PDB file of C-alpha atoms in Angstrom:
ATOM      1  CA  MET A1473      -0.030   0.169   0.101  1.00  0.00           C
ATOM      2  CA  THR A1474       1.395   3.533  -0.836  1.00  0.00           C
ATOM      3  CA  ILE A1475       0.427   6.490   1.347  1.00  0.00           C
ATOM      4  CA  ASP A1476       0.535  10.396   1.533  1.00  0.00           C
ATOM      5  CA  THR A1477       3.294  10.893   3.606  1.00  0.00           C
ATOM      6  CA  ALA A1478       1.700  13.968   5.429  1.00  0.00           C
ATOM      7  CA  THR A1479      -1.110  12.062   6.750  1.00  0.00           C
ATOM      8  CA  GLY A1480      -0.295   8.103   6.493  1.00  0.00           C
ATOM      9  CA  LEU A1481      -3.528   7.524   4.812  1.00  0.00           C
ATOM     10  CA  GLU A1482      -3.623   5.534   1.455  1.00  0.00           C
ATOM     11  CA  ALA A1483      -2.892   7.494  -1.510  1.00  0.00           C
ATOM     12  CA  PRO A1484      -1.585   7.523  -5.010  1.00  0.00           C
ATOM     13  CA  PRO A1485       2.261   7.261  -5.081  1.00  0.00           C
ATOM     14  CA  GLU A1486       2.491  10.323  -7.226  1.00  0.00           C
ATOM     15  CA  LEU A1487       0.844  12.472  -4.679  1.00  0.00           C
ATOM     16  CA  SER A1488       3.881  12.612  -2.125  1.00  0.00           C
ATOM     17  CA  SER A1489       6.515  12.190  -4.630  1.00  0.00           C
ATOM     18  CA  GLU A1490       5.709  15.094  -6.647  1.00  0.00           C
ATOM     19  CA  ARG A1491       5.113  17.018  -3.764  1.00  0.00           C
ATOM     20  CA  VAL A1492       8.337  15.988  -2.651  1.00  0.00           C
ATOM     21  CA  ARG A1493      10.279  16.874  -5.909  1.00  0.00           C
ATOM     22  CA  ASP A1494       8.371  20.488  -6.144  1.00  0.00           C
ATOM     23  CA  ILE A1495       9.142  21.450  -2.558  1.00  0.00           C
ATOM     24  CA  PHE A1496      12.998  20.356  -2.508  1.00  0.00           C
ATOM     25  CA  SER A1497      13.892  21.707  -6.092  1.00  0.00           C
ATOM     26  CA  ALA A1498      12.659  24.945  -4.889  1.00  0.00           C
ATOM     27  CA  ILE A1499      14.510  25.085  -1.544  1.00  0.00           C
ATOM     28  CA  ALA A1500      17.661  23.471  -2.299  1.00  0.00           C
ATOM     29  CA  ARG A1501      20.106  26.147  -2.263  1.00  0.00           C
ATOM     30  CA  LYS A1502      18.557  27.254   1.229  1.00  0.00           C
ATOM     31  CA  TYR A1503      18.254  24.103   2.811  1.00  0.00           C
ATOM     32  CA  GLU A1504      21.213  23.512   4.726  1.00  0.00           C
ATOM     33  CA  ARG A1505      20.549  26.883   6.379  1.00  0.00           C
ATOM     34  CA  PHE A1506      17.159  25.942   7.330  1.00  0.00           C
ATOM     35  CA  ASN A1507      18.929  23.039   9.104  1.00  0.00           C
ATOM     36  CA  ALA A1508      21.220  24.824  11.076  1.00  0.00           C
ATOM     37  CA  ILE A1509      18.854  27.560  12.145  1.00  0.00           C
ATOM     38  CA  SER A1510      15.853  25.462  12.788  1.00  0.00           C
ATOM     39  CA  SER A1511      17.593  23.038  14.690  1.00  0.00           C
ATOM     40  CA  PHE A1512      19.680  25.234  16.369  1.00  0.00           C
ATOM     41  CA  GLY A1513      22.723  23.380  15.377  1.00  0.00           C
ATOM     42  CA  ALA A1514      21.994  20.124  16.738  1.00  0.00           C
ATOM     43  CA  TYR A1515      21.820  18.624  13.369  1.00  0.00           C
ATOM     44  CA  LYS A1516      25.684  18.392  13.180  1.00  0.00           C
ATOM     45  CA  LEU A1517      25.615  16.562  16.413  1.00  0.00           C
ATOM     46  CA  TRP A1518      22.905  14.028  15.338  1.00  0.00           C
ATOM     47  CA  LEU A1519      25.105  13.418  12.438  1.00  0.00           C
ATOM     48  CA  ALA A1520      28.199  12.635  14.532  1.00  0.00           C
ATOM     49  CA  GLY A1521      25.859  10.192  16.585  1.00  0.00           C
ATOM     50  CA  MET A1522      25.044   8.818  13.132  1.00  0.00           C
ATOM     51  CA  MET A1523      28.837   8.236  12.405  1.00  0.00           C
ATOM     52  CA  ARG A1524      29.287   6.679  15.877  1.00  0.00           C
ATOM     53  CA  GLN A1525      26.707   4.323  14.886  1.00  0.00           C
ATOM     54  CA  ALA A1526      27.530   3.388  11.466  1.00  0.00           C
ATOM     55  CA  PRO A1527      29.836   0.508  10.838  1.00  0.00           C
ATOM     56  CA  ILE A1528      31.710   1.727   7.827  1.00  0.00           C
ATOM     57  CA  ALA A1529      35.023   0.838   6.997  1.00  0.00           C
ATOM     58  CA  GLU A1530      38.077   2.226   4.432  1.00  0.00           C
ATOM     59  CA  HIS A1531      37.325  -0.437   2.167  1.00  0.00           C
ATOM     60  CA  HIS A1532      33.503  -0.313   1.835  1.00  0.00           C
ATOM     61  CA  ASP A1533      31.311   1.043  -0.954  1.00  0.00           C
ATOM     62  CA  VAL A1534      28.977   3.538   0.269  1.00  0.00           C
ATOM     63  CA  LEU A1535      25.129   4.246  -0.957  1.00  0.00           C
ATOM     64  CA  ASP A1536      23.823   7.336   0.557  1.00  0.00           C
ATOM     65  CA  ILE A1537      20.050   7.273  -0.241  1.00  0.00           C
ATOM     66  CA  ALA A1538      18.093  10.706   0.075  1.00  0.00           C
ATOM     67  CA  GLY A1539      21.369  12.531   0.052  1.00  0.00           C
ATOM     68  CA  GLY A1540      20.151  15.678  -0.711  1.00  0.00           C
ATOM     69  CA  THR A1541      22.896  18.707  -0.782  1.00  0.00           C
ATOM     70  CA  GLY A1542      25.251  16.033   0.565  1.00  0.00           C
ATOM     71  CA  ASP A1543      25.453  16.452   4.405  1.00  0.00           C
ATOM     72  CA  VAL A1544      25.652  12.627   5.115  1.00  0.00           C
ATOM     73  CA  THR A1545      28.040  11.944   2.492  1.00  0.00           C
ATOM     74  CA  PHE A1546      30.453  14.570   3.095  1.00  0.00           C
ATOM     75  CA  THR A1547      30.233  13.355   6.872  1.00  0.00           C
ATOM     76  CA  VAL A1548      30.793   9.840   5.873  1.00  0.00           C
ATOM     77  CA  ALA A1549      33.611  10.962   3.737  1.00  0.00           C
ATOM     78  CA  ARG A1550      35.522  13.076   6.445  1.00  0.00           C
ATOM     79  CA  THR A1551      35.014  10.613   9.311  1.00  0.00           C
ATOM     80  CA  LYS A1552      35.120   7.339   7.811  1.00  0.00           C
ATOM     81  CA  HIS A1553      37.010   7.667   4.621  1.00  0.00           C
ATOM     82  CA  PRO A1554      35.432   4.759   2.683  1.00  0.00           C
ATOM     83  CA  ALA A1555      36.794   3.513  -0.707  1.00  0.00           C
ATOM     84  CA  HIS A1556      33.932   4.838  -2.441  1.00  0.00           C
ATOM     85  CA  ILE A1557      30.501   6.572  -1.866  1.00  0.00           C
ATOM     86  CA  GLN A1558      27.292   6.771  -4.235  1.00  0.00           C
ATOM     87  CA  CYS A1559      25.162   9.690  -3.394  1.00  0.00           C
ATOM     88  CA  THR A1560      21.717   9.920  -4.645  1.00  0.00           C
ATOM     89  CA  ASP A1561      18.533  11.672  -4.321  1.00  0.00           C
ATOM     90  CA  LEU A1562      15.173  11.988  -5.920  1.00  0.00           C
ATOM     91  CA  VAL A1563      15.517  15.690  -6.643  1.00  0.00           C
ATOM     92  CA  PRO A1564      18.618  16.894  -9.163  1.00  0.00           C
ATOM     93  CA  GLU A1565      18.623  20.562  -7.946  1.00  0.00           C
ATOM     94  CA  MET A1566      19.553  19.029  -4.188  1.00  0.00           C
ATOM     95  CA  LEU A1567      22.081  17.046  -5.765  1.00  0.00           C
ATOM     96  CA  ASP A1568      23.707  19.844  -7.938  1.00  0.00           C
ATOM     97  CA  VAL A1569      24.236  21.726  -4.571  1.00  0.00           C
ATOM     98  CA  ALA A1570      25.996  18.661  -3.521  1.00  0.00           C
ATOM     99  CA  ARG A1571      28.422  18.745  -6.474  1.00  0.00           C
ATOM    100  CA  MET A1572      29.128  22.454  -5.572  1.00  0.00           C
ATOM    101  CA  HIS A1573      30.470  20.992  -2.243  1.00  0.00           C
ATOM    102  CA  VAL A1574      32.621  18.642  -4.036  1.00  0.00           C
ATOM    103  CA  ASP A1575      34.149  21.144  -5.709  1.00  0.00           C
ATOM    104  CA  GLU A1576      34.606  23.093  -2.757  1.00  0.00           C
ATOM    105  CA  GLY A1577      36.910  20.231  -1.339  1.00  0.00           C
ATOM    106  CA  ASP A1578      34.222  18.809   0.915  1.00  0.00           C
ATOM    107  CA  GLY A1579      34.708  15.269  -0.485  1.00  0.00           C
ATOM    108  CA  ALA A1580      38.063  14.483   1.808  1.00  0.00           C
ATOM    109  CA  GLY A1581      39.606  12.970  -1.215  1.00  0.00           C
ATOM    110  CA  VAL A1582      37.030   9.959  -1.202  1.00  0.00           C
ATOM    111  CA  PRO A1583      35.497   9.108  -4.703  1.00  0.00           C
ATOM    112  CA  ILE A1584      31.997  10.439  -4.667  1.00  0.00           C
ATOM    113  CA  ASP A1585      29.494   9.604  -7.527  1.00  0.00           C
ATOM    114  CA  PHE A1586      26.089  11.168  -7.994  1.00  0.00           C
ATOM    115  CA  GLN A1587      22.615   9.885  -9.247  1.00  0.00           C
ATOM    116  CA  VAL A1588      19.194  11.085  -9.304  1.00  0.00           C
ATOM    117  CA  VAL A1589      17.764   7.715  -7.884  1.00  0.00           C
ATOM    118  CA  ASP A1590      14.049   6.944  -6.430  1.00  0.00           C
ATOM    119  CA  ALA A1591      14.899   4.673  -3.494  1.00  0.00           C
ATOM    120  CA  GLN A1592      11.655   2.451  -4.025  1.00  0.00           C
ATOM    121  CA  ASP A1593      13.362   1.375  -7.455  1.00  0.00           C
ATOM    122  CA  ILE A1594      16.997   1.457  -6.943  1.00  0.00           C
ATOM    123  CA  PRO A1595      19.042   1.067 -10.174  1.00  0.00           C
ATOM    124  CA  TYR A1596      21.789  -1.100  -8.601  1.00  0.00           C
ATOM    125  CA  GLU A1597      22.767  -4.748  -8.758  1.00  0.00           C
ATOM    126  CA  ASP A1598      22.209  -6.914  -5.928  1.00  0.00           C
ATOM    127  CA  ALA A1599      24.601  -6.936  -2.890  1.00  0.00           C
ATOM    128  CA  ALA A1600      26.418  -3.911  -4.473  1.00  0.00           C
ATOM    129  CA  TYR A1601      27.138  -2.107  -1.357  1.00  0.00           C
ATOM    130  CA  ASP A1602      28.360  -2.710   2.354  1.00  0.00           C
ATOM    131  CA  VAL A1603      26.666   0.018   4.197  1.00  0.00           C
ATOM    132  CA  ILE A1604      23.361   2.204   3.246  1.00  0.00           C
ATOM    133  CA  THR A1605      22.698   5.624   4.861  1.00  0.00           C
ATOM    134  CA  MET A1606      19.772   7.693   4.799  1.00  0.00           C
ATOM    135  CA  ALA A1607      18.720  10.915   6.957  1.00  0.00           C
ATOM    136  CA  TYR A1608      15.149  11.937   6.683  1.00  0.00           C
ATOM    137  CA  GLY A1609      14.678  10.306   3.711  1.00  0.00           C
ATOM    138  CA  ILE A1610      12.205   7.352   4.263  1.00  0.00           C
ATOM    139  CA  ARG A1611       9.602   9.697   5.772  1.00  0.00           C
ATOM    140  CA  ASN A1612       9.127  10.936   2.420  1.00  0.00           C
ATOM    141  CA  MET A1613       8.466   7.644   0.797  1.00  0.00           C
ATOM    142  CA  PRO A1614       5.030   6.851   0.009  1.00  0.00           C
ATOM    143  CA  ASP A1615       5.621   3.075  -0.695  1.00  0.00           C
ATOM    144  CA  ARG A1616       8.023   2.523   2.358  1.00  0.00           C
ATOM    145  CA  PRO A1617       8.165  -1.274   2.656  1.00  0.00           C
ATOM    146  CA  ARG A1618       9.062  -1.457  -1.199  1.00  0.00           C
ATOM    147  CA  ALA A1619      11.951   1.165  -0.480  1.00  0.00           C
ATOM    148  CA  LEU A1620      13.458  -0.809   2.357  1.00  0.00           C
ATOM    149  CA  ALA A1621      13.285  -3.981   0.489  1.00  0.00           C
ATOM    150  CA  GLU A1622      15.204  -2.224  -2.157  1.00  0.00           C
ATOM    151  CA  MET A1623      17.732  -1.166   0.025  1.00  0.00           C
ATOM    152  CA  PHE A1624      17.736  -4.784   1.561  1.00  0.00           C
ATOM    153  CA  ARG A1625      18.367  -6.400  -1.936  1.00  0.00           C
ATOM    154  CA  VAL A1626      21.403  -4.140  -2.547  1.00  0.00           C
ATOM    155  CA  LEU A1627      23.407  -4.643   0.498  1.00  0.00           C
ATOM    156  CA  LYS A1628      25.820  -7.376   0.856  1.00  0.00           C
ATOM    157  CA  PRO A1629      25.191 -10.009   3.011  1.00  0.00           C
ATOM    158  CA  GLY A1630      26.021  -8.994   6.757  1.00  0.00           C
ATOM    159  CA  GLY A1631      25.599  -4.998   5.346  1.00  0.00           C
ATOM    160  CA  ALA A1632      23.885  -2.468   7.241  1.00  0.00           C
ATOM    161  CA  LEU A1633      21.444   0.235   6.826  1.00  0.00           C
ATOM    162  CA  VAL A1634      22.195   3.286   8.926  1.00  0.00           C
ATOM    163  CA  CYS A1635      18.802   5.548   9.069  1.00  0.00           C
ATOM    164  CA  LEU A1636      18.632   9.020  10.770  1.00  0.00           C
ATOM    165  CA  GLU A1637      15.137  10.240  11.355  1.00  0.00           C
ATOM    166  CA  PHE A1638      12.688  12.435  13.471  1.00  0.00           C
ATOM    167  CA  SER A1639      11.136  10.097  15.849  1.00  0.00           C
ATOM    168  CA  THR A1640       8.840  10.333  19.144  1.00  0.00           C
ATOM    169  CA  PRO A1641      10.344  11.805  22.115  1.00  0.00           C
ATOM    170  CA  PRO A1642       9.759   9.222  24.828  1.00  0.00           C
ATOM    171  CA  SER A1643       9.042  11.965  27.658  1.00  0.00           C
ATOM    172  CA  ARG A1644       5.750  13.920  27.852  1.00  0.00           C
ATOM    173  CA  ILE A1645       7.288  16.977  28.298  1.00  0.00           C
ATOM    174  CA  TRP A1646       9.635  16.374  25.195  1.00  0.00           C
ATOM    175  CA  ARG A1647       6.760  15.397  23.407  1.00  0.00           C
ATOM    176  CA  ALA A1648       4.644  18.665  24.205  1.00  0.00           C
ATOM    177  CA  LEU A1649       7.517  20.580  22.998  1.00  0.00           C
ATOM    178  CA  TYR A1650       8.532  18.878  20.372  1.00  0.00           C
ATOM    179  CA  HIS A1651       4.840  19.155  18.723  1.00  0.00           C
ATOM    180  CA  PHE A1652       4.784  22.740  19.381  1.00  0.00           C
ATOM    181  CA  TYR A1653       8.303  23.134  17.450  1.00  0.00           C
ATOM    182  CA  LEU A1654       6.885  21.070  14.561  1.00  0.00           C
ATOM    183  CA  ARG A1655       3.451  23.002  14.315  1.00  0.00           C
ATOM    184  CA  HIS A1656       4.616  26.461  14.917  1.00  0.00           C
ATOM    185  CA  LEU A1657       8.396  26.810  14.665  1.00  0.00           C
ATOM    186  CA  ILE A1658       9.241  24.496  11.532  1.00  0.00           C
ATOM    187  CA  PRO A1659       6.927  26.413   9.233  1.00  0.00           C
ATOM    188  CA  PHE A1660       7.917  29.732  10.816  1.00  0.00           C
ATOM    189  CA  TRP A1661      12.059  29.196  10.103  1.00  0.00           C
ATOM    190  CA  GLY A1662      11.034  27.307   6.615  1.00  0.00           C
ATOM    191  CA  GLY A1663       8.972  30.170   5.654  1.00  0.00           C
ATOM    192  CA  LEU A1664      11.450  33.049   6.911  1.00  0.00           C
ATOM    193  CA  ILE A1665      14.551  31.124   5.242  1.00  0.00           C
ATOM    194  CA  THR A1666      12.984  29.825   2.009  1.00  0.00           C
ATOM    195  CA  GLY A1667      10.227  31.749   1.466  1.00  0.00           C
ATOM    196  CA  ASP A1668       8.229  28.412   1.208  1.00  0.00           C
ATOM    197  CA  LYS A1669       6.185  28.571   4.310  1.00  0.00           C
ATOM    198  CA  GLU A1670       3.454  25.751   3.038  1.00  0.00           C
ATOM    199  CA  GLY A1671       6.409  23.316   2.061  1.00  0.00           C
ATOM    200  CA  PHE A1672       7.241  23.180   5.393  1.00  0.00           C
ATOM    201  CA  VAL A1673       3.748  22.848   6.739  1.00  0.00           C
ATOM    202  CA  TYR A1674       3.988  19.654   4.761  1.00  0.00           C
ATOM    203  CA  LEU A1675       7.378  18.708   6.101  1.00  0.00           C
ATOM    204  CA  ALA A1676       6.103  19.132   9.665  1.00  0.00           C
ATOM    205  CA  LYS A1677       2.674  17.006   9.156  1.00  0.00           C
ATOM    206  CA  SER A1678       4.948  14.398   7.735  1.00  0.00           C
ATOM    207  CA  ILE A1679       6.913  14.038  10.748  1.00  0.00           C
ATOM    208  CA  ARG A1680       3.754  13.757  12.818  1.00  0.00           C
ATOM    209  CA  ALA A1681       2.377  11.133  10.595  1.00  0.00           C
ATOM    210  CA  PHE A1682       5.417   9.401  10.736  1.00  0.00           C
ATOM    211  CA  PRO A1683       5.959   5.909  12.677  1.00  0.00           C
ATOM    212  CA  GLY A1684       7.884   6.055  15.923  1.00  0.00           C
ATOM    213  CA  GLN A1685      11.088   4.403  16.759  1.00  0.00           C
ATOM    214  CA  GLU A1686       9.492   0.565  17.321  1.00  0.00           C
ATOM    215  CA  GLY A1687       7.222   1.294  14.094  1.00  0.00           C
ATOM    216  CA  LEU A1688      10.293   1.870  12.133  1.00  0.00           C
ATOM    217  CA  ALA A1689      12.081  -0.914  13.620  1.00  0.00           C
ATOM    218  CA  ALA A1690       9.233  -2.920  12.626  1.00  0.00           C
ATOM    219  CA  LEU A1691       8.993  -1.919   9.020  1.00  0.00           C
ATOM    220  CA  MET A1692      12.839  -2.626   8.663  1.00  0.00           C
ATOM    221  CA  ARG A1693      12.382  -6.351  10.113  1.00  0.00           C
ATOM    222  CA  GLU A1694       9.600  -6.871   7.714  1.00  0.00           C
ATOM    223  CA  ALA A1695      11.641  -5.988   4.792  1.00  0.00           C
ATOM    224  CA  GLY A1696      14.312  -8.635   6.113  1.00  0.00           C
ATOM    225  CA  PHE A1697      16.630  -7.316   8.366  1.00  0.00           C
ATOM    226  CA  ALA A1698      17.513  -9.419  11.108  1.00  0.00           C
ATOM    227  CA  GLU A1699      18.817  -7.217  13.680  1.00  0.00           C
ATOM    228  CA  VAL A1700      17.636  -3.565  14.173  1.00  0.00           C
ATOM    229  CA  THR A1701      18.642  -1.379  16.925  1.00  0.00           C
ATOM    230  CA  TRP A1702      18.145   2.189  17.532  1.00  0.00           C
ATOM    231  CA  LYS A1703      19.277   5.193  19.772  1.00  0.00           C
ATOM    232  CA  ASN A1704      17.786   8.459  20.621  1.00  0.00           C
ATOM    233  CA  TYR A1705      19.083  11.956  20.351  1.00  0.00           C
ATOM    234  CA  THR A1706      17.684  15.112  21.991  1.00  0.00           C
ATOM    235  CA  GLY A1707      14.662  13.432  23.780  1.00  0.00           C
ATOM    236  CA  GLY A1708      14.038  11.282  21.219  1.00  0.00           C
ATOM    237  CA  ILE A1709      13.647  13.987  18.534  1.00  0.00           C
ATOM    238  CA  ALA A1710      16.230  12.497  16.475  1.00  0.00           C
ATOM    239  CA  ALA A1711      16.849   8.863  16.321  1.00  0.00           C
ATOM    240  CA  VAL A1712      19.682   6.619  14.551  1.00  0.00           C
ATOM    241  CA  HIS A1713      18.437   3.295  13.404  1.00  0.00           C
ATOM    242  CA  VAL A1714      20.909   0.262  12.386  1.00  0.00           C
ATOM    243  CA  ALA A1715      19.213  -2.451  10.491  1.00  0.00           C
ATOM    244  CA  ARG A1716      22.068  -5.389   9.694  1.00  0.00           C
ATOM    245  CA  LYS A1717      21.174  -7.786   6.638  1.00  0.00           C
ATOM    246  CA  PRO A1718      21.928 -11.491   7.497  1.00  0.00           C
ATOM    247  CA  GLU A1719      25.131 -12.915   6.771  1.00  0.00           C
TER     248      GLU A1719
END
């Protein structure tokens, strides 16, 4: 079943996919500034935590799904120095910004390639990658089971999917602050920085409609991943899920 990622209700896949393309193509050059300001700089800490959980070695070939402007790709390059990174995204304008960062030296000497890819139909061979990284991507995919099954397919036996995503704070106080932040501050900062307040209203809705930690873990297990763990950050506002494919 495909869903409307803003509500979690059944809907044609084109509804969400086209909306995501429209929003992110329009804000691509301002997206990094939005992340920095709206998270009060915490997104850097979340990325650092993601790298601590990521089982990436120097001989690995890494696939970055929903790589956007390259935040995860370049963090992997700087901290893990793998043999190669394939950075992919649904929106070409986001990858254009990532390519500019490579020209500025952000690739840390790691070979990085870019390709427009729909993660629900990954155009790579079975067992092609050692590790897959993904930050804030699965939430925007209308067919999440299919996307996770595709990631499982292209991972080598024993490979890992490392996913950073907004999740549900376990504390009642944090949950109240979190929902205020989503309902009011995300659209405010988004509108102020990019001029597209409505696009960020959608993003806030998609976060609220997204399954919590255990819900995402269950989807990963259903896709075939044998071992799924997660670690919360900032009271559960961001969580890293690590899902391993059986040997």
